[in-house]
Amino acid sequence: METTVHSLEDELGDIVAKARVGCGLTVHALAETVGMSSGDISSIEAYKLRPDREHIERIAESLGLDPGKLLVAAEETWVPAEPDFSTVEADVTKITVPYGAYGENCYVAACPQSCKCAIVDPGGAVEEIAAFIDERDLIPRFALITHAHTDHIGGLKQLAERFPELTLVSHTLERDSVTRGTRNRWEPAKDRIGLKMGSLNVVPLATPGHTQGSCCYLVDGVCFLGDTLFAGS
């Protein structure tokens, strides 16, 4: 399967804005500290300005960030290492969904004994996901939805039609968006209450923040985060 490298969704502007707010600083206060104008700081946070190395280092030090890492993030020369799933019982495969500038990662996690599988955040690439399931004779059991933004559920309706036995799982707050246009069974993702999938246990974890109904799913030592954690911050 060909690997496509996408930019990190957490860009320099995201990292600076989140860190500034976390430190309780106004745009004006940060600007004064690092010797820039308020307009410059606002432009950085709006992805319109990439400051020089000296100012990146000043910003990092003022916000308690690692200067070297912030510089690498600004230059867009770092991406996370590919996860190693070889040490877990579940068979986990990542399917990259083209979406905007960043892309989105869908995962298929399967029980090797029962061949039952879960599809995590099918944002698109419906034919690729369906072909993968068919080629490996997997039995679709759950669609695990971390949150209902379009880039994470864009392919859900089509997959639900393709696999009517698929149970849709999400936080109760995300139910309407997740089930809209489908006839599949829906089940709530209850915090720390496991769902059986063959010999595997699927444990939802409530992680509100990115959305009020955001949650993660722990499957045999692998935690699927959705947009709960961004690589840059």
mmCIF file with all atom_site columns, C-alpha atoms in Angstrom:
data_model
loop_
_atom_site.group_PDB
_atom_site.id
_atom_site.type_symbol
_atom_site.label_atom_id
_atom_site.label_alt_id
_atom_site.label_comp_id
_atom_site.label_asym_id
_atom_site.label_entity_id
_atom_site.label_seq_id
_atom_site.pdbx_PDB_ins_code
_atom_site.Cartn_x
_atom_site.Cartn_y
_atom_site.Cartn_z
_atom_site.occupancy
_atom_site.B_iso_or_equiv
_atom_site.pdbx_formal_charge
_atom_site.auth_seq_id
_atom_site.auth_comp_id
_atom_site.auth_asym_id
_atom_site.auth_atom_id
_atom_site.pdbx_PDB_model_num
ATOM 1   C CA . MET A 1 1   ? 0.000   0.000   0.000  1.00 0.00 ? 1   MET A CA 1
ATOM 2   C CA . GLU A 1 2   ? 1.464   3.356   -1.008 1.00 0.00 ? 2   GLU A CA 1
ATOM 3   C CA . THR A 1 3   ? 2.188   5.736   1.864  1.00 0.00 ? 3   THR A CA 1
ATOM 4   C CA . THR A 1 4   ? 1.291   9.403   1.506  1.00 0.00 ? 4   THR A CA 1
ATOM 5   C CA . VAL A 1 5   ? 2.862   11.938  3.856  1.00 0.00 ? 5   VAL A CA 1
ATOM 6   C CA . HIS A 1 6   ? 0.583   14.786  4.874  1.00 0.00 ? 6   HIS A CA 1
ATOM 7   C CA . SER A 1 7   ? 1.341   17.917  6.870  1.00 0.00 ? 7   SER A CA 1
ATOM 8   C CA . LEU A 1 8   ? 0.634   17.870  10.576 1.00 0.00 ? 8   LEU A CA 1
ATOM 9   C CA . GLU A 1 9   ? -2.727  19.358  11.421 1.00 0.00 ? 9   GLU A CA 1
ATOM 10  C CA . ASP A 1 10  ? -1.182  21.183  14.385 1.00 0.00 ? 10  ASP A CA 1
ATOM 11  C CA . GLU A 1 11  ? 0.745   23.940  12.609 1.00 0.00 ? 11  GLU A CA 1
ATOM 12  C CA . LEU A 1 12  ? 3.011   26.559  14.159 1.00 0.00 ? 12  LEU A CA 1
ATOM 13  C CA . GLY A 1 13  ? 0.073   28.927  14.628 1.00 0.00 ? 13  GLY A CA 1
ATOM 14  C CA . ASP A 1 14  ? -1.909  26.288  16.543 1.00 0.00 ? 14  ASP A CA 1
ATOM 15  C CA . ILE A 1 15  ? 1.010   25.496  18.814 1.00 0.00 ? 15  ILE A CA 1
ATOM 16  C CA . VAL A 1 16  ? 1.760   29.133  19.634 1.00 0.00 ? 16  VAL A CA 1
ATOM 17  C CA . ALA A 1 17  ? -1.899  30.030  20.215 1.00 0.00 ? 17  ALA A CA 1
ATOM 18  C CA . LYS A 1 18  ? -2.565  27.044  22.480 1.00 0.00 ? 18  LYS A CA 1
ATOM 19  C CA . ALA A 1 19  ? 0.605   27.608  24.489 1.00 0.00 ? 19  ALA A CA 1
ATOM 20  C CA . ARG A 1 20  ? -0.071  31.340  24.819 1.00 0.00 ? 20  ARG A CA 1
ATOM 21  C CA . VAL A 1 21  ? -3.599  30.766  26.100 1.00 0.00 ? 21  VAL A CA 1
ATOM 22  C CA . GLY A 1 22  ? -2.341  28.026  28.405 1.00 0.00 ? 22  GLY A CA 1
ATOM 23  C CA . CYS A 1 23  ? 0.187   30.451  29.873 1.00 0.00 ? 23  CYS A CA 1
ATOM 24  C CA . GLY A 1 24  ? -2.512  33.076  30.403 1.00 0.00 ? 24  GLY A CA 1
ATOM 25  C CA . LEU A 1 25  ? -0.856  35.599  28.092 1.00 0.00 ? 25  LEU A CA 1
ATOM 26  C CA . THR A 1 26  ? -2.584  38.068  25.806 1.00 0.00 ? 26  THR A CA 1
ATOM 27  C CA . VAL A 1 27  ? -1.349  38.596  22.266 1.00 0.00 ? 27  VAL A CA 1
ATOM 28  C CA . HIS A 1 28  ? -0.028  42.001  23.344 1.00 0.00 ? 28  HIS A CA 1
ATOM 29  C CA . ALA A 1 29  ? 1.837   40.568  26.347 1.00 0.00 ? 29  ALA A CA 1
ATOM 30  C CA . LEU A 1 30  ? 3.572   37.900  24.259 1.00 0.00 ? 30  LEU A CA 1
ATOM 31  C CA . ALA A 1 31  ? 4.440   40.442  21.582 1.00 0.00 ? 31  ALA A CA 1
ATOM 32  C CA . GLU A 1 32  ? 6.111   42.722  24.125 1.00 0.00 ? 32  GLU A CA 1
ATOM 33  C CA . THR A 1 33  ? 8.059   39.834  25.641 1.00 0.00 ? 33  THR A CA 1
ATOM 34  C CA . VAL A 1 34  ? 9.516   38.608  22.336 1.00 0.00 ? 34  VAL A CA 1
ATOM 35  C CA . GLY A 1 35  ? 10.018  42.004  20.669 1.00 0.00 ? 35  GLY A CA 1
ATOM 36  C CA . MET A 1 36  ? 7.361   41.684  17.989 1.00 0.00 ? 36  MET A CA 1
ATOM 37  C CA . SER A 1 37  ? 4.165   43.559  17.217 1.00 0.00 ? 37  SER A CA 1
ATOM 38  C CA . SER A 1 38  ? 0.741   42.313  18.239 1.00 0.00 ? 38  SER A CA 1
ATOM 39  C CA . GLY A 1 39  ? -0.077  42.133  14.542 1.00 0.00 ? 39  GLY A CA 1
ATOM 40  C CA . ASP A 1 40  ? 2.869   39.807  13.969 1.00 0.00 ? 40  ASP A CA 1
ATOM 41  C CA . ILE A 1 41  ? 1.758   37.452  16.747 1.00 0.00 ? 41  ILE A CA 1
ATOM 42  C CA . SER A 1 42  ? -1.783  37.455  15.373 1.00 0.00 ? 42  SER A CA 1
ATOM 43  C CA . SER A 1 43  ? -0.414  36.691  11.897 1.00 0.00 ? 43  SER A CA 1
ATOM 44  C CA . ILE A 1 44  ? 1.617   33.766  13.267 1.00 0.00 ? 44  ILE A CA 1
ATOM 45  C CA . GLU A 1 45  ? -1.460  32.343  14.954 1.00 0.00 ? 45  GLU A CA 1
ATOM 46  C CA . ALA A 1 46  ? -3.435  32.797  11.710 1.00 0.00 ? 46  ALA A CA 1
ATOM 47  C CA . TYR A 1 47  ? -0.760  30.873  9.708  1.00 0.00 ? 47  TYR A CA 1
ATOM 48  C CA . LYS A 1 48  ? 0.125   34.016  7.757  1.00 0.00 ? 48  LYS A CA 1
ATOM 49  C CA . LEU A 1 49  ? 3.630   34.585  9.126  1.00 0.00 ? 49  LEU A CA 1
ATOM 50  C CA . ARG A 1 50  ? 6.549   32.285  9.843  1.00 0.00 ? 50  ARG A CA 1
ATOM 51  C CA . PRO A 1 51  ? 9.027   34.232  12.002 1.00 0.00 ? 51  PRO A CA 1
ATOM 52  C CA . ASP A 1 52  ? 12.785  33.900  11.735 1.00 0.00 ? 52  ASP A CA 1
ATOM 53  C CA . ARG A 1 53  ? 14.808  31.524  13.906 1.00 0.00 ? 53  ARG A CA 1
ATOM 54  C CA . GLU A 1 54  ? 15.625  34.150  16.558 1.00 0.00 ? 54  GLU A CA 1
ATOM 55  C CA . HIS A 1 55  ? 11.994  35.063  17.145 1.00 0.00 ? 55  HIS A CA 1
ATOM 56  C CA . ILE A 1 56  ? 10.897  31.412  17.141 1.00 0.00 ? 56  ILE A CA 1
ATOM 57  C CA . GLU A 1 57  ? 13.410  30.745  19.920 1.00 0.00 ? 57  GLU A CA 1
ATOM 58  C CA . ARG A 1 58  ? 12.168  33.780  21.883 1.00 0.00 ? 58  ARG A CA 1
ATOM 59  C CA . ILE A 1 59  ? 8.556   32.664  21.507 1.00 0.00 ? 59  ILE A CA 1
ATOM 60  C CA . ALA A 1 60  ? 9.425   29.140  22.638 1.00 0.00 ? 60  ALA A CA 1
ATOM 61  C CA . GLU A 1 61  ? 11.274  30.353  25.724 1.00 0.00 ? 61  GLU A CA 1
ATOM 62  C CA . SER A 1 62  ? 8.447   32.740  26.637 1.00 0.00 ? 62  SER A CA 1
ATOM 63  C CA . LEU A 1 63  ? 5.855   29.953  26.376 1.00 0.00 ? 63  LEU A CA 1
ATOM 64  C CA . GLY A 1 64  ? 7.849   27.183  28.026 1.00 0.00 ? 64  GLY A CA 1
ATOM 65  C CA . LEU A 1 65  ? 8.277   25.274  24.764 1.00 0.00 ? 65  LEU A CA 1
ATOM 66  C CA . ASP A 1 66  ? 11.356  23.499  23.436 1.00 0.00 ? 66  ASP A CA 1
ATOM 67  C CA . PRO A 1 67  ? 13.008  25.962  20.993 1.00 0.00 ? 67  PRO A CA 1
ATOM 68  C CA . GLY A 1 68  ? 14.502  23.246  18.799 1.00 0.00 ? 68  GLY A CA 1
ATOM 69  C CA . LYS A 1 69  ? 11.232  21.363  18.499 1.00 0.00 ? 69  LYS A CA 1
ATOM 70  C CA . LEU A 1 70  ? 9.254   24.518  17.772 1.00 0.00 ? 70  LEU A CA 1
ATOM 71  C CA . LEU A 1 71  ? 11.722  25.402  15.016 1.00 0.00 ? 71  LEU A CA 1
ATOM 72  C CA . VAL A 1 72  ? 11.348  21.958  13.449 1.00 0.00 ? 72  VAL A CA 1
ATOM 73  C CA . ALA A 1 73  ? 7.555   22.311  13.632 1.00 0.00 ? 73  ALA A CA 1
ATOM 74  C CA . ALA A 1 74  ? 7.762   25.731  11.968 1.00 0.00 ? 74  ALA A CA 1
ATOM 75  C CA . GLU A 1 75  ? 9.897   24.286  9.167  1.00 0.00 ? 75  GLU A CA 1
ATOM 76  C CA . GLU A 1 76  ? 7.484   21.342  8.802  1.00 0.00 ? 76  GLU A CA 1
ATOM 77  C CA . THR A 1 77  ? 10.378  18.874  8.794  1.00 0.00 ? 77  THR A CA 1
ATOM 78  C CA . TRP A 1 78  ? 9.003   16.424  11.390 1.00 0.00 ? 78  TRP A CA 1
ATOM 79  C CA . VAL A 1 79  ? 6.230   13.865  11.382 1.00 0.00 ? 79  VAL A CA 1
ATOM 80  C CA . PRO A 1 80  ? 5.496   11.193  13.997 1.00 0.00 ? 80  PRO A CA 1
ATOM 81  C CA . ALA A 1 81  ? 7.000   7.743   13.547 1.00 0.00 ? 81  ALA A CA 1
ATOM 82  C CA . GLU A 1 82  ? 4.661   5.102   12.179 1.00 0.00 ? 82  GLU A CA 1
ATOM 83  C CA . PRO A 1 83  ? 3.114   3.131   15.062 1.00 0.00 ? 83  PRO A CA 1
ATOM 84  C CA . ASP A 1 84  ? 4.277   -0.452  15.602 1.00 0.00 ? 84  ASP A CA 1
ATOM 85  C CA . PHE A 1 85  ? 1.301   -2.776  16.063 1.00 0.00 ? 85  PHE A CA 1
ATOM 86  C CA . SER A 1 86  ? 3.320   -6.007  15.977 1.00 0.00 ? 86  SER A CA 1
ATOM 87  C CA . THR A 1 87  ? 3.336   -6.431  19.756 1.00 0.00 ? 87  THR A CA 1
ATOM 88  C CA . VAL A 1 88  ? -0.449  -6.496  20.241 1.00 0.00 ? 88  VAL A CA 1
ATOM 89  C CA . GLU A 1 89  ? -2.967  -9.267  19.662 1.00 0.00 ? 89  GLU A CA 1
ATOM 90  C CA . ALA A 1 90  ? -5.251  -7.184  17.479 1.00 0.00 ? 90  ALA A CA 1
ATOM 91  C CA . ASP A 1 91  ? -4.476  -6.937  13.776 1.00 0.00 ? 91  ASP A CA 1
ATOM 92  C CA . VAL A 1 92  ? -4.404  -3.180  13.181 1.00 0.00 ? 92  VAL A CA 1
ATOM 93  C CA . THR A 1 93  ? -4.122  -1.532  9.776  1.00 0.00 ? 93  THR A CA 1
ATOM 94  C CA . LYS A 1 94  ? -4.054  2.186   9.020  1.00 0.00 ? 94  LYS A CA 1
ATOM 95  C CA . ILE A 1 95  ? -5.843  3.466   5.931  1.00 0.00 ? 95  ILE A CA 1
ATOM 96  C CA . THR A 1 96  ? -5.036  7.073   5.069  1.00 0.00 ? 96  THR A CA 1
ATOM 97  C CA . VAL A 1 97  ? -8.059  9.029   3.877  1.00 0.00 ? 97  VAL A CA 1
ATOM 98  C CA . PRO A 1 98  ? -7.304  11.989  1.570  1.00 0.00 ? 98  PRO A CA 1
ATOM 99  C CA . TYR A 1 99  ? -8.983  15.028  3.102  1.00 0.00 ? 99  TYR A CA 1
ATOM 100 C CA . GLY A 1 100 ? -7.940  18.635  2.575  1.00 0.00 ? 100 GLY A CA 1
ATOM 101 C CA . ALA A 1 101 ? -4.330  19.519  3.270  1.00 0.00 ? 101 ALA A CA 1
ATOM 102 C CA . TYR A 1 102 ? -3.871  17.047  6.090  1.00 0.00 ? 102 TYR A CA 1
ATOM 103 C CA . GLY A 1 103 ? -5.617  13.763  5.397  1.00 0.00 ? 103 GLY A CA 1
ATOM 104 C CA . GLU A 1 104 ? -7.212  11.606  8.084  1.00 0.00 ? 104 GLU A CA 1
ATOM 105 C CA . ASN A 1 105 ? -6.289  8.212   9.467  1.00 0.00 ? 105 ASN A CA 1
ATOM 106 C CA . CYS A 1 106 ? -8.888  5.467   9.516  1.00 0.00 ? 106 CYS A CA 1
ATOM 107 C CA . TYR A 1 107 ? -7.981  2.223   11.269 1.00 0.00 ? 107 TYR A CA 1
ATOM 108 C CA . VAL A 1 108 ? -9.281  -1.314  10.974 1.00 0.00 ? 108 VAL A CA 1
ATOM 109 C CA . ALA A 1 109 ? -8.694  -3.354  14.143 1.00 0.00 ? 109 ALA A CA 1
ATOM 110 C CA . ALA A 1 110 ? -9.471  -7.063  13.843 1.00 0.00 ? 110 ALA A CA 1
ATOM 111 C CA . CYS A 1 111 ? -9.626  -10.006 16.224 1.00 0.00 ? 111 CYS A CA 1
ATOM 112 C CA . PRO A 1 112 ? -7.392  -12.713 14.677 1.00 0.00 ? 112 PRO A CA 1
ATOM 113 C CA . GLN A 1 113 ? -9.453  -15.526 16.230 1.00 0.00 ? 113 GLN A CA 1
ATOM 114 C CA . SER A 1 114 ? -12.978 -14.474 15.252 1.00 0.00 ? 114 SER A CA 1
ATOM 115 C CA . CYS A 1 115 ? -12.151 -12.183 12.287 1.00 0.00 ? 115 CYS A CA 1
ATOM 116 C CA . LYS A 1 116 ? -14.531 -9.618  13.776 1.00 0.00 ? 116 LYS A CA 1
ATOM 117 C CA . CYS A 1 117 ? -13.297 -6.094  13.186 1.00 0.00 ? 117 CYS A CA 1
ATOM 118 C CA . ALA A 1 118 ? -13.863 -2.480  14.130 1.00 0.00 ? 118 ALA A CA 1
ATOM 119 C CA . ILE A 1 119 ? -13.557 0.435   11.732 1.00 0.00 ? 119 ILE A CA 1
ATOM 120 C CA . VAL A 1 120 ? -12.300 3.543   13.507 1.00 0.00 ? 120 VAL A CA 1
ATOM 121 C CA . ASP A 1 121 ? -13.225 6.959   12.079 1.00 0.00 ? 121 ASP A CA 1
ATOM 122 C CA . PRO A 1 122 ? -14.013 6.204   8.415  1.00 0.00 ? 122 PRO A CA 1
ATOM 123 C CA . GLY A 1 123 ? -13.639 9.708   7.024  1.00 0.00 ? 123 GLY A CA 1
ATOM 124 C CA . GLY A 1 124 ? -13.710 8.498   3.423  1.00 0.00 ? 124 GLY A CA 1
ATOM 125 C CA . ALA A 1 125 ? -11.878 5.992   1.190  1.00 0.00 ? 125 ALA A CA 1
ATOM 126 C CA . VAL A 1 126 ? -14.961 3.784   1.413  1.00 0.00 ? 126 VAL A CA 1
ATOM 127 C CA . GLU A 1 127 ? -14.020 1.474   -1.459 1.00 0.00 ? 127 GLU A CA 1
ATOM 128 C CA . GLU A 1 128 ? -10.518 0.955   -0.079 1.00 0.00 ? 128 GLU A CA 1
ATOM 129 C CA . ILE A 1 129 ? -11.839 0.158   3.399  1.00 0.00 ? 129 ILE A CA 1
ATOM 130 C CA . ALA A 1 130 ? -14.520 -2.185  2.059  1.00 0.00 ? 130 ALA A CA 1
ATOM 131 C CA . ALA A 1 131 ? -12.051 -3.948  -0.242 1.00 0.00 ? 131 ALA A CA 1
ATOM 132 C CA . PHE A 1 132 ? -9.631  -4.442  2.649  1.00 0.00 ? 132 PHE A CA 1
ATOM 133 C CA . ILE A 1 133 ? -12.381 -6.022  4.760  1.00 0.00 ? 133 ILE A CA 1
ATOM 134 C CA . ASP A 1 134 ? -13.565 -8.247  1.905  1.00 0.00 ? 134 ASP A CA 1
ATOM 135 C CA . GLU A 1 135 ? -10.073 -9.380  0.908  1.00 0.00 ? 135 GLU A CA 1
ATOM 136 C CA . ARG A 1 136 ? -9.312  -10.535 4.441  1.00 0.00 ? 136 ARG A CA 1
ATOM 137 C CA . ASP A 1 137 ? -12.735 -12.084 5.038  1.00 0.00 ? 137 ASP A CA 1
ATOM 138 C CA . LEU A 1 138 ? -13.278 -9.859  8.068  1.00 0.00 ? 138 LEU A CA 1
ATOM 139 C CA . ILE A 1 139 ? -16.626 -9.528  9.824  1.00 0.00 ? 139 ILE A CA 1
ATOM 140 C CA . PRO A 1 140 ? -17.508 -5.860  10.435 1.00 0.00 ? 140 PRO A CA 1
ATOM 141 C CA . ARG A 1 141 ? -18.679 -5.549  14.038 1.00 0.00 ? 141 ARG A CA 1
ATOM 142 C CA . PHE A 1 142 ? -18.293 -1.910  15.095 1.00 0.00 ? 142 PHE A CA 1
ATOM 143 C CA . ALA A 1 143 ? -17.755 1.511   13.579 1.00 0.00 ? 143 ALA A CA 1
ATOM 144 C CA . LEU A 1 144 ? -15.983 3.331   16.406 1.00 0.00 ? 144 LEU A CA 1
ATOM 145 C CA . ILE A 1 145 ? -16.425 7.092   16.068 1.00 0.00 ? 145 ILE A CA 1
ATOM 146 C CA . THR A 1 146 ? -14.187 9.339   18.160 1.00 0.00 ? 146 THR A CA 1
ATOM 147 C CA . HIS A 1 147 ? -16.137 12.455  17.166 1.00 0.00 ? 147 HIS A CA 1
ATOM 148 C CA . ALA A 1 148 ? -18.533 13.488  14.427 1.00 0.00 ? 148 ALA A CA 1
ATOM 149 C CA . HIS A 1 149 ? -16.514 15.974  12.384 1.00 0.00 ? 149 HIS A CA 1
ATOM 150 C CA . THR A 1 150 ? -16.868 15.342  8.653  1.00 0.00 ? 150 THR A CA 1
ATOM 151 C CA . ASP A 1 151 ? -13.258 14.268  8.140  1.00 0.00 ? 151 ASP A CA 1
ATOM 152 C CA . HIS A 1 152 ? -13.873 11.414  10.604 1.00 0.00 ? 152 HIS A CA 1
ATOM 153 C CA . ILE A 1 153 ? -17.340 10.258  9.502  1.00 0.00 ? 153 ILE A CA 1
ATOM 154 C CA . GLY A 1 154 ? -17.434 11.268  5.831  1.00 0.00 ? 154 GLY A CA 1
ATOM 155 C CA . GLY A 1 155 ? -17.520 7.641   4.675  1.00 0.00 ? 155 GLY A CA 1
ATOM 156 C CA . LEU A 1 156 ? -19.663 6.275   7.488  1.00 0.00 ? 156 LEU A CA 1
ATOM 157 C CA . LYS A 1 157 ? -23.051 6.392   5.756  1.00 0.00 ? 157 LYS A CA 1
ATOM 158 C CA . GLN A 1 158 ? -21.751 4.487   2.717  1.00 0.00 ? 158 GLN A CA 1
ATOM 159 C CA . LEU A 1 159 ? -20.021 1.893   4.878  1.00 0.00 ? 159 LEU A CA 1
ATOM 160 C CA . ALA A 1 160 ? -23.174 1.486   6.959  1.00 0.00 ? 160 ALA A CA 1
ATOM 161 C CA . GLU A 1 161 ? -25.124 0.785   3.773  1.00 0.00 ? 161 GLU A CA 1
ATOM 162 C CA . ARG A 1 162 ? -22.431 -1.625  2.585  1.00 0.00 ? 162 ARG A CA 1
ATOM 163 C CA . PHE A 1 163 ? -22.352 -3.485  5.904  1.00 0.00 ? 163 PHE A CA 1
ATOM 164 C CA . PRO A 1 164 ? -25.849 -3.379  7.495  1.00 0.00 ? 164 PRO A CA 1
ATOM 165 C CA . GLU A 1 165 ? -24.639 -5.587  10.357 1.00 0.00 ? 165 GLU A CA 1
ATOM 166 C CA . LEU A 1 166 ? -22.214 -2.842  11.438 1.00 0.00 ? 166 LEU A CA 1
ATOM 167 C CA . THR A 1 167 ? -23.027 -1.347  14.857 1.00 0.00 ? 167 THR A CA 1
ATOM 168 C CA . LEU A 1 168 ? -22.280 2.374   15.108 1.00 0.00 ? 168 LEU A CA 1
ATOM 169 C CA . VAL A 1 169 ? -20.632 3.435   18.364 1.00 0.00 ? 169 VAL A CA 1
ATOM 170 C CA . SER A 1 170 ? -20.219 7.010   19.554 1.00 0.00 ? 170 SER A CA 1
ATOM 171 C CA . HIS A 1 171 ? -20.723 9.281   22.533 1.00 0.00 ? 171 HIS A CA 1
ATOM 172 C CA . THR A 1 172 ? -24.389 10.091  23.117 1.00 0.00 ? 172 THR A CA 1
ATOM 173 C CA . LEU A 1 173 ? -23.751 13.756  22.246 1.00 0.00 ? 173 LEU A CA 1
ATOM 174 C CA . GLU A 1 174 ? -22.552 12.710  18.780 1.00 0.00 ? 174 GLU A CA 1
ATOM 175 C CA . ARG A 1 175 ? -25.422 10.295  18.085 1.00 0.00 ? 175 ARG A CA 1
ATOM 176 C CA . ASP A 1 176 ? -27.536 12.439  15.756 1.00 0.00 ? 176 ASP A CA 1
ATOM 177 C CA . SER A 1 177 ? -24.602 13.268  13.486 1.00 0.00 ? 177 SER A CA 1
ATOM 178 C CA . VAL A 1 178 ? -23.341 9.681   13.484 1.00 0.00 ? 178 VAL A CA 1
ATOM 179 C CA . THR A 1 179 ? -26.657 7.951   12.771 1.00 0.00 ? 179 THR A CA 1
ATOM 180 C CA . ARG A 1 180 ? -28.128 10.472  10.328 1.00 0.00 ? 180 ARG A CA 1
ATOM 181 C CA . GLY A 1 181 ? -29.118 8.735   7.096  1.00 0.00 ? 181 GLY A CA 1
ATOM 182 C CA . THR A 1 182 ? -28.389 5.219   8.376  1.00 0.00 ? 182 THR A CA 1
ATOM 183 C CA . ARG A 1 183 ? -30.515 2.318   9.582  1.00 0.00 ? 183 ARG A CA 1
ATOM 184 C CA . ASN A 1 184 ? -27.768 0.526   11.461 1.00 0.00 ? 184 ASN A CA 1
ATOM 185 C CA . ARG A 1 185 ? -27.879 -0.265  15.140 1.00 0.00 ? 185 ARG A CA 1
ATOM 186 C CA . TRP A 1 186 ? -26.283 2.393   17.343 1.00 0.00 ? 186 TRP A CA 1
ATOM 187 C CA . GLU A 1 187 ? -24.650 1.814   20.711 1.00 0.00 ? 187 GLU A CA 1
ATOM 188 C CA . PRO A 1 188 ? -23.411 4.467   23.155 1.00 0.00 ? 188 PRO A CA 1
ATOM 189 C CA . ALA A 1 189 ? -19.720 4.697   23.976 1.00 0.00 ? 189 ALA A CA 1
ATOM 190 C CA . LYS A 1 190 ? -19.919 4.523   27.764 1.00 0.00 ? 190 LYS A CA 1
ATOM 191 C CA . ASP A 1 191 ? -16.788 5.645   29.576 1.00 0.00 ? 191 ASP A CA 1
ATOM 192 C CA . ARG A 1 192 ? -14.689 2.609   30.591 1.00 0.00 ? 192 ARG A CA 1
ATOM 193 C CA . ILE A 1 193 ? -17.507 0.140   29.842 1.00 0.00 ? 193 ILE A CA 1
ATOM 194 C CA . GLY A 1 194 ? -16.057 -2.452  27.484 1.00 0.00 ? 194 GLY A CA 1
ATOM 195 C CA . LEU A 1 195 ? -17.585 -3.885  24.311 1.00 0.00 ? 195 LEU A CA 1
ATOM 196 C CA . LYS A 1 196 ? -16.682 -7.440  23.282 1.00 0.00 ? 196 LYS A CA 1
ATOM 197 C CA . MET A 1 197 ? -15.294 -8.084  19.815 1.00 0.00 ? 197 MET A CA 1
ATOM 198 C CA . GLY A 1 198 ? -14.307 -11.721 19.617 1.00 0.00 ? 198 GLY A CA 1
ATOM 199 C CA . SER A 1 199 ? -11.466 -12.202 22.094 1.00 0.00 ? 199 SER A CA 1
ATOM 200 C CA . LEU A 1 200 ? -10.772 -8.464  22.197 1.00 0.00 ? 200 LEU A CA 1
ATOM 201 C CA . ASN A 1 201 ? -12.210 -5.866  24.542 1.00 0.00 ? 201 ASN A CA 1
ATOM 202 C CA . VAL A 1 202 ? -13.043 -2.418  23.169 1.00 0.00 ? 202 VAL A CA 1
ATOM 203 C CA . VAL A 1 203 ? -13.004 0.188   25.951 1.00 0.00 ? 203 VAL A CA 1
ATOM 204 C CA . PRO A 1 204 ? -14.367 3.693   25.246 1.00 0.00 ? 204 PRO A CA 1
ATOM 205 C CA . LEU A 1 205 ? -12.691 6.534   27.146 1.00 0.00 ? 205 LEU A CA 1
ATOM 206 C CA . ALA A 1 206 ? -14.477 9.881   27.451 1.00 0.00 ? 206 ALA A CA 1
ATOM 207 C CA . THR A 1 207 ? -12.097 12.681  26.430 1.00 0.00 ? 207 THR A CA 1
ATOM 208 C CA . PRO A 1 208 ? -14.169 15.859  25.918 1.00 0.00 ? 208 PRO A CA 1
ATOM 209 C CA . GLY A 1 209 ? -12.268 18.817  24.543 1.00 0.00 ? 209 GLY A CA 1
ATOM 210 C CA . HIS A 1 210 ? -11.928 18.732  20.764 1.00 0.00 ? 210 HIS A CA 1
ATOM 211 C CA . THR A 1 211 ? -15.702 18.271  20.878 1.00 0.00 ? 211 THR A CA 1
ATOM 212 C CA . GLN A 1 212 ? -17.900 17.782  23.919 1.00 0.00 ? 212 GLN A CA 1
ATOM 213 C CA . GLY A 1 213 ? -18.551 14.207  22.839 1.00 0.00 ? 213 GLY A CA 1
ATOM 214 C CA . SER A 1 214 ? -15.006 13.262  21.875 1.00 0.00 ? 214 SER A CA 1
ATOM 215 C CA . CYS A 1 215 ? -13.833 9.877   23.065 1.00 0.00 ? 215 CYS A CA 1
ATOM 216 C CA . CYS A 1 216 ? -10.962 7.453   22.546 1.00 0.00 ? 216 CYS A CA 1
ATOM 217 C CA . TYR A 1 217 ? -11.095 3.679   22.171 1.00 0.00 ? 217 TYR A CA 1
ATOM 218 C CA . LEU A 1 218 ? -8.648  1.303   23.825 1.00 0.00 ? 218 LEU A CA 1
ATOM 219 C CA . VAL A 1 219 ? -8.351  -1.997  21.942 1.00 0.00 ? 219 VAL A CA 1
ATOM 220 C CA . ASP A 1 220 ? -5.840  -4.528  23.236 1.00 0.00 ? 220 ASP A CA 1
ATOM 221 C CA . GLY A 1 221 ? -3.244  -1.953  24.254 1.00 0.00 ? 221 GLY A CA 1
ATOM 222 C CA . VAL A 1 222 ? -3.774  0.314   21.237 1.00 0.00 ? 222 VAL A CA 1
ATOM 223 C CA . CYS A 1 223 ? -5.545  3.603   21.930 1.00 0.00 ? 223 CYS A CA 1
ATOM 224 C CA . PHE A 1 224 ? -7.290  5.295   19.015 1.00 0.00 ? 224 PHE A CA 1
ATOM 225 C CA . LEU A 1 225 ? -7.351  9.013   19.801 1.00 0.00 ? 225 LEU A CA 1
ATOM 226 C CA . GLY A 1 226 ? -9.143  10.738  16.943 1.00 0.00 ? 226 GLY A CA 1
ATOM 227 C CA . ASP A 1 227 ? -8.307  14.435  17.395 1.00 0.00 ? 227 ASP A CA 1
ATOM 228 C CA . THR A 1 228 ? -7.891  14.252  21.170 1.00 0.00 ? 228 THR A CA 1
ATOM 229 C CA . LEU A 1 229 ? -4.117  14.677  20.899 1.00 0.00 ? 229 LEU A CA 1
ATOM 230 C CA . PHE A 1 230 ? -2.319  16.622  18.185 1.00 0.00 ? 230 PHE A CA 1
ATOM 231 C CA . ALA A 1 231 ? 1.308   15.841  17.424 1.00 0.00 ? 231 ALA A CA 1
ATOM 232 C CA . GLY A 1 232 ? 2.512   19.435  17.668 1.00 0.00 ? 232 GLY A CA 1
ATOM 233 C CA . SER A 1 233 ? 1.074   20.329  21.059 1.00 0.00 ? 233 SER A CA 1
#
